[in-house]
Amino acid sequence: MSTEKGSTATPTYRAAHVPEGQDLGHRWSTRLAHHDDPADRRAVRQIAELTFESSAEADLVEELVASGEGWLPQYSLMAMTASIPGTDLYSDPMGYGTLVRAHIDDAEVLALAPHGVLPEHQGEGAGTALVNALLEKAQKDGEQAVVVYGWPEYYAKFGFRPAAEHGVTAAFATQPEALQVIALQEGAEIPSGEFRYPPAFGAENAQVAGR
């Protein structure tokens, strides 16, 4: 494992909040997605297909689950609203997100992908709730770093920084500024080198994570 000594320190994860004045709509909760449950599998597929207007993300999740390589079921979460506030009764899932095992050269990291929220609930805080829940759990589990390929303006609020600051590159990253990384532990060093998703993403599917 190689590390870039003396690079600009990446801030450790901090919980991000929806900007003041934004309509939260409902109070979001998260739970584990049970991929052995047909109802949860259908929900994940529906969320992915409606969010991205494509079956690619849903197919990717199913391939990750089936292959097992890079798949971490403890980081597969759904977002829903409480049907009755203060109770354990919840709505149908409105959002889905996961962290998978990835690598920077030989160093193990996590990758945030794929994740999405049903179009009619976007902008209500569900996506923020999912990312917060995933990063908080990984932090508590002692994971060191998370990589994401997506909109810098969105992920900066969680503390993600350009991966290039730490010498992290990716062959698929046609928009290098979208490749970002965050340290989860105080004092953790970000490995430098080539970032790779699990094999299920494939060279042609790596862009799935960046939609």
Short mmCIF file of C-alpha atoms in Angstrom, two decimals:
data_model
loop_
_atom_site.label_atom_id
_atom_site.label_comp_id
_atom_site.label_asym_id
_atom_site.label_seq_id
_atom_site.Cartn_x
_atom_site.Cartn_y
_atom_site.Cartn_z
CA MET A 1 0.00 0.00 0.00
CA SER A 2 1.33 3.40 -0.94
CA THR A 3 0.49 6.67 0.75
CA GLU A 4 1.11 10.22 -0.26
CA LYS A 5 3.07 11.78 2.54
CA GLY A 6 2.63 15.42 3.33
CA SER A 7 -0.48 15.90 1.18
CA THR A 8 -3.30 18.25 2.09
CA ALA A 9 -5.23 16.59 4.91
CA THR A 10 -8.73 15.46 4.04
CA PRO A 11 -11.26 16.51 6.68
CA THR A 12 -12.77 13.59 8.54
CA TYR A 13 -16.44 12.86 8.00
CA ARG A 14 -18.97 15.16 9.57
CA ALA A 15 -22.73 14.70 9.41
CA ALA A 16 -24.22 16.87 6.70
CA HIS A 17 -27.50 18.66 7.12
CA VAL A 18 -29.97 19.80 4.50
CA PRO A 19 -29.56 23.56 3.93
CA GLU A 20 -31.72 25.82 6.08
CA GLY A 21 -35.03 26.62 4.42
CA GLN A 22 -35.09 23.49 2.25
CA ASP A 23 -38.33 21.53 2.46
CA LEU A 24 -37.63 18.31 4.34
CA GLY A 25 -41.13 17.02 3.67
CA HIS A 26 -40.89 14.17 6.15
CA ARG A 27 -38.55 12.87 8.78
CA TRP A 28 -36.40 10.20 7.13
CA SER A 29 -35.37 6.91 8.73
CA THR A 30 -33.07 4.21 7.38
CA ARG A 31 -32.98 0.44 7.74
CA LEU A 32 -31.04 -2.46 6.29
CA ALA A 33 -32.19 -3.70 2.91
CA HIS A 34 -32.88 -7.44 2.97
CA HIS A 35 -31.89 -8.74 -0.43
CA ASP A 36 -33.27 -12.20 0.34
CA ASP A 37 -36.72 -10.59 0.67
CA PRO A 38 -38.51 -10.33 -2.70
CA ALA A 39 -40.28 -7.14 -1.61
CA ASP A 40 -36.99 -5.40 -0.80
CA ARG A 41 -35.44 -6.58 -4.06
CA ARG A 42 -38.38 -5.18 -5.98
CA ALA A 43 -38.13 -1.89 -4.08
CA VAL A 44 -34.41 -1.53 -4.81
CA ARG A 45 -35.01 -2.19 -8.51
CA GLN A 46 -37.89 0.25 -8.69
CA ILE A 47 -35.94 3.01 -6.94
CA ALA A 48 -32.91 2.52 -9.20
CA GLU A 49 -34.88 2.32 -12.45
CA LEU A 50 -37.04 5.36 -11.71
CA THR A 51 -34.14 7.41 -10.37
CA PHE A 52 -31.81 6.81 -13.30
CA GLU A 53 -34.31 5.93 -16.04
CA SER A 54 -32.21 2.84 -16.71
CA SER A 55 -31.91 -0.73 -15.48
CA ALA A 56 -28.09 -0.53 -15.21
CA GLU A 57 -27.93 0.45 -11.53
CA ALA A 58 -30.52 -2.15 -10.49
CA ASP A 59 -28.68 -4.84 -12.48
CA LEU A 60 -25.43 -3.78 -10.82
CA VAL A 61 -26.84 -4.23 -7.31
CA GLU A 62 -28.14 -7.69 -8.19
CA GLU A 63 -24.78 -8.67 -9.69
CA LEU A 64 -22.94 -7.43 -6.59
CA VAL A 65 -25.24 -9.46 -4.33
CA ALA A 66 -24.93 -12.56 -6.52
CA SER A 67 -21.15 -12.46 -6.92
CA GLY A 68 -20.39 -11.48 -3.34
CA GLU A 69 -17.12 -9.82 -4.38
CA GLY A 70 -17.05 -6.36 -2.88
CA TRP A 71 -20.56 -6.78 -1.48
CA LEU A 72 -21.04 -5.65 2.14
CA PRO A 73 -24.66 -6.30 3.21
CA GLN A 74 -24.25 -4.28 6.41
CA TYR A 75 -23.91 -1.18 4.23
CA SER A 76 -27.02 -1.69 2.12
CA LEU A 77 -29.66 0.75 3.39
CA MET A 78 -33.14 1.96 2.51
CA ALA A 79 -34.69 5.31 3.39
CA MET A 80 -38.34 5.67 4.33
CA THR A 81 -40.59 8.02 6.22
CA ALA A 82 -42.34 7.10 9.43
CA SER A 83 -45.98 6.43 8.60
CA ILE A 84 -46.96 7.28 12.16
CA PRO A 85 -44.41 9.54 13.91
CA GLY A 86 -43.04 8.02 17.09
CA THR A 87 -43.88 4.47 16.06
CA ASP A 88 -42.04 1.63 14.30
CA LEU A 89 -44.46 1.74 11.35
CA TYR A 90 -42.76 2.92 8.19
CA SER A 91 -43.67 3.84 4.65
CA ASP A 92 -42.50 1.96 1.60
CA PRO A 93 -38.81 2.57 0.76
CA MET A 94 -38.24 5.84 -1.06
CA GLY A 95 -34.45 5.73 -1.38
CA TYR A 96 -31.59 3.23 -1.49
CA GLY A 97 -27.83 3.44 -0.98
CA THR A 98 -24.85 1.21 -0.39
CA LEU A 99 -21.13 1.13 0.30
CA VAL A 100 -19.05 -1.55 -1.41
CA ARG A 101 -15.51 -2.79 -0.90
CA ALA A 102 -13.13 -1.15 -3.35
CA HIS A 103 -9.38 -0.58 -3.60
CA ILE A 104 -6.80 2.12 -4.13
CA ASP A 105 -3.92 0.03 -5.45
CA ASP A 106 -3.75 -2.72 -2.79
CA ALA A 107 -5.35 -0.69 0.01
CA GLU A 108 -8.91 -1.51 0.98
CA VAL A 109 -11.36 1.40 0.98
CA LEU A 110 -15.10 1.78 0.58
CA ALA A 111 -16.96 3.20 -2.40
CA LEU A 112 -20.30 4.98 -2.18
CA ALA A 113 -22.34 3.55 -5.05
CA PRO A 114 -24.92 3.11 -6.22
CA HIS A 115 -27.57 5.18 -4.45
CA GLY A 116 -30.64 7.13 -5.41
CA VAL A 117 -34.01 8.52 -4.34
CA LEU A 118 -37.36 8.29 -6.12
CA PRO A 119 -37.80 11.41 -8.28
CA GLU A 120 -40.89 12.60 -6.42
CA HIS A 121 -38.94 12.66 -3.14
CA GLN A 122 -35.70 14.21 -4.32
CA GLY A 123 -34.82 17.44 -2.55
CA GLU A 124 -36.54 16.38 0.68
CA GLY A 125 -33.45 15.18 2.55
CA ALA A 126 -33.67 11.44 1.85
CA GLY A 127 -30.36 11.33 -0.01
CA THR A 128 -28.60 13.23 2.76
CA ALA A 129 -30.07 10.87 5.36
CA LEU A 130 -28.81 7.84 3.43
CA VAL A 131 -25.27 9.16 2.94
CA ASN A 132 -25.06 10.26 6.58
CA ALA A 133 -26.26 6.86 7.81
CA LEU A 134 -23.80 4.97 5.62
CA LEU A 135 -20.78 7.12 6.52
CA GLU A 136 -21.62 7.11 10.23
CA LYS A 137 -21.89 3.31 10.28
CA ALA A 138 -18.62 2.87 8.38
CA GLN A 139 -16.91 5.32 10.73
CA LYS A 140 -18.12 3.41 13.78
CA ASP A 141 -16.94 0.16 12.19
CA GLY A 142 -13.41 1.53 11.93
CA GLU A 143 -13.28 1.89 8.14
CA GLN A 144 -10.64 4.32 6.98
CA ALA A 145 -11.80 6.02 3.79
CA VAL A 146 -14.65 6.30 1.28
CA VAL A 147 -14.41 7.20 -2.40
CA VAL A 148 -17.28 8.61 -4.47
CA TYR A 149 -17.61 9.56 -8.12
CA GLY A 150 -20.27 12.24 -8.37
CA TRP A 151 -21.17 15.91 -8.15
CA PRO A 152 -18.56 17.81 -6.08
CA GLU A 153 -21.09 20.47 -5.09
CA TYR A 154 -23.24 17.84 -3.40
CA TYR A 155 -20.62 15.68 -1.71
CA ALA A 156 -18.56 18.57 -0.35
CA LYS A 157 -21.14 19.08 2.40
CA PHE A 158 -20.16 15.70 3.88
CA GLY A 159 -16.47 16.57 3.79
CA PHE A 160 -15.46 14.84 0.54
CA ARG A 161 -12.46 16.41 -1.17
CA PRO A 162 -10.93 15.97 -4.65
CA ALA A 163 -9.13 12.62 -4.78
CA ALA A 164 -6.36 14.20 -6.84
CA GLU A 165 -5.21 16.03 -3.71
CA HIS A 166 -4.09 12.63 -2.42
CA GLY A 167 -2.74 11.20 -5.65
CA VAL A 168 -5.83 9.05 -6.27
CA THR A 169 -6.78 8.49 -9.91
CA ALA A 170 -9.21 6.26 -11.81
CA ALA A 171 -9.04 5.11 -15.42
CA PHE A 172 -12.79 5.60 -15.90
CA ALA A 173 -12.89 9.13 -14.46
CA THR A 174 -13.54 11.28 -17.52
CA GLN A 175 -14.35 14.08 -15.07
CA PRO A 176 -11.43 13.88 -12.59
CA GLU A 177 -12.94 16.53 -10.32
CA ALA A 178 -15.88 14.19 -9.67
CA LEU A 179 -13.59 11.59 -8.09
CA GLN A 180 -13.58 12.44 -4.39
CA VAL A 181 -12.46 10.89 -1.12
CA ILE A 182 -13.01 11.32 2.60
CA ALA A 183 -11.17 10.01 5.66
CA LEU A 184 -13.43 8.51 8.29
CA GLN A 185 -10.98 8.35 11.20
CA GLU A 186 -9.04 11.17 12.79
CA GLY A 187 -5.46 11.06 11.54
CA ALA A 188 -6.19 8.46 8.85
CA GLU A 189 -4.04 8.75 5.73
CA ILE A 190 -5.62 8.44 2.31
CA PRO A 191 -3.79 5.88 0.17
CA SER A 192 -2.55 7.16 -3.18
CA GLY A 193 -2.79 5.19 -6.40
CA GLU A 194 -5.35 3.84 -8.85
CA PHE A 195 -8.90 3.50 -7.55
CA ARG A 196 -10.86 0.39 -8.59
CA TYR A 197 -14.48 -0.61 -8.05
CA PRO A 198 -15.40 -4.28 -7.50
CA PRO A 199 -15.42 -6.39 -10.70
CA ALA A 200 -19.22 -6.19 -11.03
CA PHE A 201 -18.90 -2.56 -12.13
CA GLY A 202 -16.76 -3.47 -15.12
CA ALA A 203 -14.79 -0.92 -17.10
CA GLU A 204 -17.84 0.11 -19.10
CA ASN A 205 -20.10 0.28 -16.04
CA ALA A 206 -17.88 2.32 -13.74
CA GLN A 207 -19.71 5.44 -14.83
CA VAL A 208 -22.87 4.06 -13.19
CA ALA A 209 -21.54 5.30 -9.88
CA GLY A 210 -21.26 8.85 -11.10
CA ARG A 211 -24.79 9.53 -12.28
#
